[in-house]
Coordinates of C-alpha atoms and ligand atoms in Angstrom, one line a residue:
M1 CA -56.4 -92.8 22.3
S2 CA -57.3 -89.3 23.5
F3 CA -60.1 -86.9 22.9
P4 CA -62.4 -86.8 20.9
V5 CA -62.1 -90.6 20.5
T6 CA -61.9 -91.2 24.4
R7 CA -64.6 -89.5 26.4
L8 CA -64.3 -90.6 30.0
R9 CA -67.9 -89.1 30.8
R10 CA -69.4 -92.0 28.9
L11 CA -69.0 -94.2 31.7
R12 CA -70.3 -91.7 34.2
K13 CA -73.8 -91.1 32.4
N14 CA -75.8 -94.2 33.6
P15 CA -76.1 -94.8 37.3
I16 CA -76.0 -98.5 36.9
L17 CA -73.0 -98.5 34.8
R18 CA -71.4 -95.9 37.4
K19 CA -72.1 -98.7 40.1
M20 CA -70.5 -101.5 37.9
V21 CA -67.3 -99.3 37.4
T22 CA -67.1 -98.3 41.0
E23 CA -63.5 -99.3 42.4
T24 CA -63.9 -99.0 45.9
V25 CA -67.0 -100.2 47.9
I26 CA -67.3 -99.8 51.7
S27 CA -69.2 -102.6 53.5
R28 CA -70.0 -103.4 57.1
D29 CA -67.4 -106.1 57.0
D30 CA -64.6 -103.4 56.8
L31 CA -65.7 -101.5 60.0
V32 CA -64.5 -101.6 63.6
M33 CA -66.6 -99.9 66.2
P34 CA -64.6 -98.5 69.2
M35 CA -66.4 -98.8 72.7
F36 CA -65.7 -97.4 76.0
V37 CA -66.4 -99.8 79.1
C38 CA -66.8 -98.3 82.7
P39 CA -67.5 -100.0 86.0
G40 CA -70.8 -100.3 87.6
T41 CA -74.4 -101.3 86.4
K42 CA -76.9 -99.2 84.2
V43 CA -74.2 -96.6 83.8
K44 CA -74.3 -94.4 80.5
N45 CA -72.1 -91.4 80.7
P46 CA -72.5 -89.6 77.3
I47 CA -69.0 -88.2 76.0
H48 CA -70.0 -84.7 75.1
S49 CA -67.2 -84.2 72.5
M50 CA -68.1 -87.4 70.7
P51 CA -71.9 -87.2 70.1
G52 CA -73.6 -90.6 70.1
N53 CA -70.9 -92.1 72.1
S54 CA -70.9 -93.0 75.7
Q55 CA -68.9 -94.8 78.5
L56 CA -71.0 -97.8 79.3
S57 CA -71.2 -100.3 82.1
V58 CA -70.8 -103.9 81.2
D59 CA -74.6 -104.7 80.9
Y60 CA -75.3 -101.8 78.7
L61 CA -72.3 -102.5 76.6
V62 CA -73.5 -105.8 76.0
E63 CA -77.0 -104.3 74.9
E64 CA -75.5 -102.0 72.6
C65 CA -73.1 -104.4 70.9
K66 CA -75.9 -106.9 70.5
M67 CA -77.8 -104.4 68.5
L68 CA -75.0 -103.6 66.3
V69 CA -74.2 -107.1 65.7
D70 CA -77.7 -107.6 64.5
K71 CA -77.2 -104.7 62.0
G72 CA -74.0 -106.2 60.9
I73 CA -71.2 -104.5 62.6
K74 CA -69.4 -107.3 64.3
A75 CA -66.0 -106.2 65.3
F76 CA -65.5 -104.0 68.3
L77 CA -62.2 -102.4 69.8
L78 CA -62.5 -101.9 73.4
F79 CA -61.2 -99.4 75.8
G80 CA -61.5 -99.3 79.7
I81 CA -62.0 -96.7 82.4
P82 CA -60.9 -98.6 85.4
D83 CA -62.2 -98.6 89.1
H84 CA -58.8 -97.2 90.0
K85 CA -55.5 -96.3 88.5
D86 CA -52.0 -96.9 89.6
E87 CA -48.4 -95.8 88.8
T88 CA -47.6 -98.7 86.1
G89 CA -50.9 -99.7 84.7
E90 CA -50.7 -103.1 86.6
V91 CA -54.4 -102.8 87.3
A92 CA -55.0 -103.8 83.6
T93 CA -53.1 -107.0 83.9
H94 CA -55.7 -108.8 86.1
D95 CA -58.3 -111.2 84.5
D96 CA -61.1 -109.3 86.5
A97 CA -60.0 -105.9 85.3
I98 CA -62.6 -103.8 83.4
V99 CA -62.1 -104.8 79.9
Q100 CA -61.6 -108.4 80.8
R101 CA -64.9 -108.3 82.5
A102 CA -66.4 -106.8 79.2
I103 CA -64.9 -109.4 76.9
K104 CA -66.1 -112.4 79.1
A105 CA -69.7 -110.9 79.1
L106 CA -69.7 -110.1 75.4
K107 CA -68.3 -113.5 74.4
K108 CA -71.0 -115.2 76.7
D109 CA -73.9 -113.3 75.5
I110 CA -73.4 -112.6 71.7
K111 CA -72.4 -115.5 69.4
D112 CA -71.2 -113.8 66.4
I113 CA -68.9 -111.0 67.8
F114 CA -65.3 -110.3 67.2
L115 CA -63.4 -108.3 70.0
I116 CA -60.1 -106.5 69.6
A117 CA -58.5 -105.2 73.0
D118 CA -56.5 -101.9 72.7
I119 CA -53.1 -102.7 74.8
C120 CA -51.9 -99.6 76.5
N121 CA -51.4 -98.2 80.0
C122 CA -52.5 -94.6 79.5
E123 CA -56.1 -95.2 80.7
Y124 CA -54.7 -97.1 83.8
T125 CA -52.0 -94.8 85.0
T126 CA -52.4 -92.1 87.5
H127 CA -50.1 -89.8 85.4
G128 CA -51.9 -90.8 82.1
H129 CA -48.8 -91.6 80.2
C130 CA -48.5 -94.9 78.2
G131 CA -45.8 -96.7 80.3
T132 CA -43.9 -96.6 83.5
I133 CA -42.3 -93.3 84.5
V134 CA -38.6 -93.2 85.5
N135 CA -36.9 -89.7 85.9
G136 CA -39.8 -87.9 84.2
D137 CA -39.8 -90.1 81.0
V138 CA -41.5 -93.4 79.9
D139 CA -39.1 -96.3 80.4
N140 CA -39.4 -98.4 77.4
D141 CA -38.1 -101.7 78.6
L142 CA -40.0 -101.7 82.0
T143 CA -43.3 -100.7 80.1
L144 CA -43.1 -103.8 77.8
E145 CA -43.5 -106.2 80.7
T146 CA -46.8 -104.6 81.9
L147 CA -47.9 -104.5 78.2
S148 CA -47.1 -108.2 77.6
Q149 CA -49.0 -109.1 80.8
Q150 CA -51.9 -107.0 79.7
A151 CA -52.1 -108.8 76.4
L152 CA -51.6 -112.2 78.1
S153 CA -54.6 -111.4 80.4
F154 CA -56.7 -110.5 77.5
A155 CA -55.8 -113.6 75.6
R156 CA -56.9 -115.8 78.7
V157 CA -60.2 -114.2 78.8
G158 CA -60.9 -114.9 75.3
V159 CA -60.2 -111.7 73.1
D160 CA -59.7 -112.4 69.4
I161 CA -56.8 -109.9 68.6
V162 CA -54.5 -107.9 70.8
A163 CA -53.7 -104.5 69.5
P164 CA -50.8 -102.5 71.1
S165 CA -51.1 -98.8 70.8
D166 CA -48.3 -97.6 73.2
M167 CA -45.4 -97.0 70.7
M168 CA -42.8 -98.6 73.0
D169 CA -39.7 -100.1 70.8
G170 CA -39.8 -103.8 70.6
R171 CA -43.3 -104.4 72.1
V172 CA -44.6 -106.5 69.3
G173 CA -41.7 -108.9 69.7
H174 CA -42.0 -108.9 73.4
M175 CA -45.7 -109.6 73.2
R176 CA -45.3 -112.3 70.5
Q177 CA -42.9 -114.2 72.8
T178 CA -44.8 -113.9 75.8
L179 CA -48.1 -115.1 74.0
D180 CA -46.2 -118.0 72.3
K181 CA -44.5 -119.1 75.7
N182 CA -48.1 -119.3 77.1
D183 CA -49.8 -121.5 74.5
F184 CA -51.3 -118.6 72.5
S185 CA -49.3 -118.7 69.4
Y186 CA -52.5 -118.3 67.3
M187 CA -53.2 -114.9 69.0
P188 CA -53.0 -112.3 66.3
I189 CA -51.4 -108.9 66.9
L190 CA -52.7 -105.9 65.2
A191 CA -49.9 -103.4 65.8
Y192 CA -50.5 -99.6 65.8
S193 CA -47.3 -99.2 63.9
A194 CA -47.4 -95.7 62.5
K195 CA -49.2 -94.0 65.3
Y196 CA -48.6 -90.2 65.2
A197 CA -48.5 -87.7 68.2
S198 CA -51.7 -86.0 67.1
A199 CA -54.0 -83.2 68.1
F200 CA -56.9 -85.4 66.5
Y201 CA -57.0 -87.6 69.8
G202 CA -58.5 -84.6 71.9
P203 CA -62.0 -85.9 72.3
F204 CA -60.8 -89.4 73.0
R205 CA -58.8 -88.5 76.0
D206 CA -62.1 -87.1 77.4
A207 CA -63.8 -90.4 76.6
A208 CA -61.0 -92.5 78.1
E209 CA -60.0 -90.2 80.7
S210 CA -56.4 -90.7 79.6
A211 CA -54.8 -87.2 78.9
P212 CA -51.2 -87.1 80.3
K213 CA -51.0 -85.0 83.6
F214 CA -47.7 -83.5 82.5
G215 CA -45.8 -83.2 79.2
D216 CA -47.1 -84.9 76.0
R217 CA -46.7 -88.1 74.1
A218 CA -43.9 -86.7 71.6
S219 CA -41.2 -88.9 73.0
Y220 CA -43.0 -92.1 72.0
Q221 CA -45.5 -91.3 69.3
M222 CA -44.4 -90.3 65.9
N223 CA -43.7 -86.7 64.4
S224 CA -46.6 -86.0 61.8
A225 CA -44.0 -84.7 59.5
N226 CA -42.3 -88.1 58.9
S227 CA -43.2 -90.6 56.2
D228 CA -40.0 -92.5 55.9
E229 CA -39.9 -93.2 59.6
A230 CA -43.4 -94.8 59.4
M231 CA -42.2 -97.3 57.0
R232 CA -39.3 -98.1 59.3
E233 CA -41.7 -98.7 62.2
I234 CA -44.0 -100.8 60.1
A235 CA -40.9 -102.9 58.8
L236 CA -39.8 -103.6 62.4
D237 CA -43.3 -104.4 63.5
I238 CA -43.7 -106.9 60.7
E239 CA -40.3 -108.4 61.6
E240 CA -41.3 -108.7 65.3
G241 CA -44.5 -110.6 64.1
A242 CA -47.3 -108.2 63.8
D243 CA -50.2 -109.8 61.7
I244 CA -51.9 -106.5 60.7
V245 CA -50.3 -103.1 60.8
M246 CA -52.2 -99.7 61.5
V247 CA -51.9 -96.2 60.6
K248 CA -53.3 -93.7 62.9
P249 CA -55.0 -91.0 62.5
A250 CA -56.3 -91.7 59.1
L251 CA -57.5 -88.7 57.2
S252 CA -54.2 -86.5 57.5
Y253 CA -52.1 -89.6 56.8
L254 CA -53.8 -91.1 53.7
D255 CA -50.3 -90.9 52.1
I256 CA -48.8 -93.1 54.7
I257 CA -51.5 -95.6 54.2
R258 CA -50.9 -95.6 50.5
R259 CA -47.3 -96.0 51.0
A260 CA -47.5 -98.9 53.4
K261 CA -49.9 -100.6 51.0
D262 CA -47.4 -100.3 48.1
E263 CA -44.2 -101.2 50.1
F264 CA -45.6 -104.1 52.3
N265 CA -47.6 -107.1 51.6
I266 CA -49.6 -107.2 54.7
P267 CA -53.3 -106.3 55.9
I268 CA -53.6 -102.7 56.8
A269 CA -55.8 -101.0 59.3
A270 CA -56.7 -97.3 59.5
Y271 CA -57.9 -95.5 62.6
N272 CA -60.3 -92.8 61.7
V273 CA -59.9 -91.1 65.3
S274 CA -62.0 -89.2 67.7
G275 CA -61.0 -85.7 66.5
E276 CA -61.9 -86.5 62.9
F277 CA -65.3 -88.0 63.9
S278 CA -66.1 -85.1 66.2
M279 CA -65.3 -82.4 63.5
V280 CA -67.8 -84.0 61.2
K281 CA -70.3 -84.2 64.0
A282 CA -69.9 -80.7 64.9
A283 CA -70.2 -79.4 61.4
A284 CA -73.4 -81.7 60.7
E285 CA -75.0 -80.2 63.8
K286 CA -74.7 -76.8 62.5
G287 CA -76.0 -78.0 59.3
W288 CA -73.0 -77.1 57.3
I289 CA -72.5 -80.4 55.7
D290 CA -74.5 -83.5 54.6
E291 CA -73.1 -85.7 57.2
K292 CA -74.3 -89.0 55.5
R293 CA -72.6 -88.3 52.3
I294 CA -69.5 -86.8 54.0
V295 CA -68.9 -89.9 56.0
R296 CA -69.5 -92.3 53.0
E297 CA -66.8 -90.0 51.3
I298 CA -64.4 -90.1 54.0
L299 CA -64.6 -93.9 54.8
T300 CA -64.2 -94.6 51.0
S301 CA -61.3 -92.5 50.8
I302 CA -59.6 -94.3 53.6
K303 CA -60.2 -97.6 51.8
R304 CA -59.4 -96.4 48.5
A305 CA -55.8 -95.2 50.0
G306 CA -55.2 -98.9 50.9
S307 CA -56.8 -99.7 54.1
D308 CA -58.3 -102.9 54.5
I309 CA -59.9 -102.4 57.9
I310 CA -61.3 -99.1 59.2
I311 CA -61.6 -98.3 62.8
T312 CA -64.2 -95.7 63.1
Y313 CA -66.9 -94.1 65.5
H314 CA -69.1 -93.7 62.2
A315 CA -69.7 -97.4 62.3
R316 CA -72.7 -97.1 64.5
D317 CA -74.5 -94.6 62.0
M318 CA -73.0 -96.6 59.0
A319 CA -75.0 -99.7 60.2
N320 CA -78.2 -97.8 59.2
W321 CA -77.0 -96.1 56.1
L322 CA -75.2 -98.9 54.3
Ligands
LIG401 C1 -54.2 -95.2 73.7 C2 -55.0 -94.6 72.6 C3 -55.3 -93.4 72.1 C4 -56.2 -93.7 71.0 C5 -56.4 -94.9 70.8 N1 -55.5 -95.6 71.6 C6 -55.0 -92.0 72.7 C7 -53.6 -91.6 72.7 O1 -52.5 -92.2 72.3 O2 -53.5 -90.6 73.4 C8 -56.9 -92.5 70.4 C9 -58.1 -93.0 69.6 C10 -58.9 -91.7 69.1 O3 -58.7 -90.5 69.2 O4 -60.1 -92.0 68.7 N2 -52.9 -94.9 73.6

């Protein structure tokens, strides 16, 4: 049936009806808030390129998470700024390392909280690369060992999900085996499966002090021109035991999210990364856009594309806007 019998505007006239036929609704339950934890007490170092976000010491982190949990944002992705870095990231495999301390404190003080640990070495290595350097490049198989030890330590201190973001080959399988051998066969893995080498991570690298000291991440993160390769990455991670797969960044990769949703029967997460957040904040500060409407539209489009879980720095504001 076509025009004039069919008139799609009929369903758009009444706001109540418009709501009833809305296909995609964002809720607090979809959102994950990233947090940066640093050593010390009563430390709050604002991250200038990411307005509203700070590196927080454990005491302040607990306060802020408590406030957000009370508003209905219950899931957090944790990143750490360590006391000191080393060559391999081994500092992050100890149960008293910075993120581990944060997990213990958050779990002790907040009942209804869900914690995801990002597993990577770039915040913990002196050179800022995601793994162990041999002859000027990241050695894949050596790196798997530190990553799995990091995951195991997070499991021991009570994290709810481990999320490898390093893009080494075989890391999900290695981690799954290590967890299983150590009685953590119920620890879920959220794999950053299709993680692109992206300029959108710029502000994050200030926040996490994790910019590489030489070269870039193009030898391990994906080429943003590729879509078929993302499907291979996802298929391999599922085969190796991933429970949830992630596409990152989100906005320039909505086609990848949709393709993954159509091709695989597995929950999908999307990471609305730092650069995507900071662009919105900068334009809003200049009065060029309506921030609240833009953020809603962005998050709705990420969910509409097929994402079940959205990791976003806008979660803090959304807690007040939803
Ligand atoms: C660690 C990691 C990065 C991000 C999440 N985990 C940075 C990177 O790969 O350089 C980026 C997140 C963001 O930009 O918000 N490897």
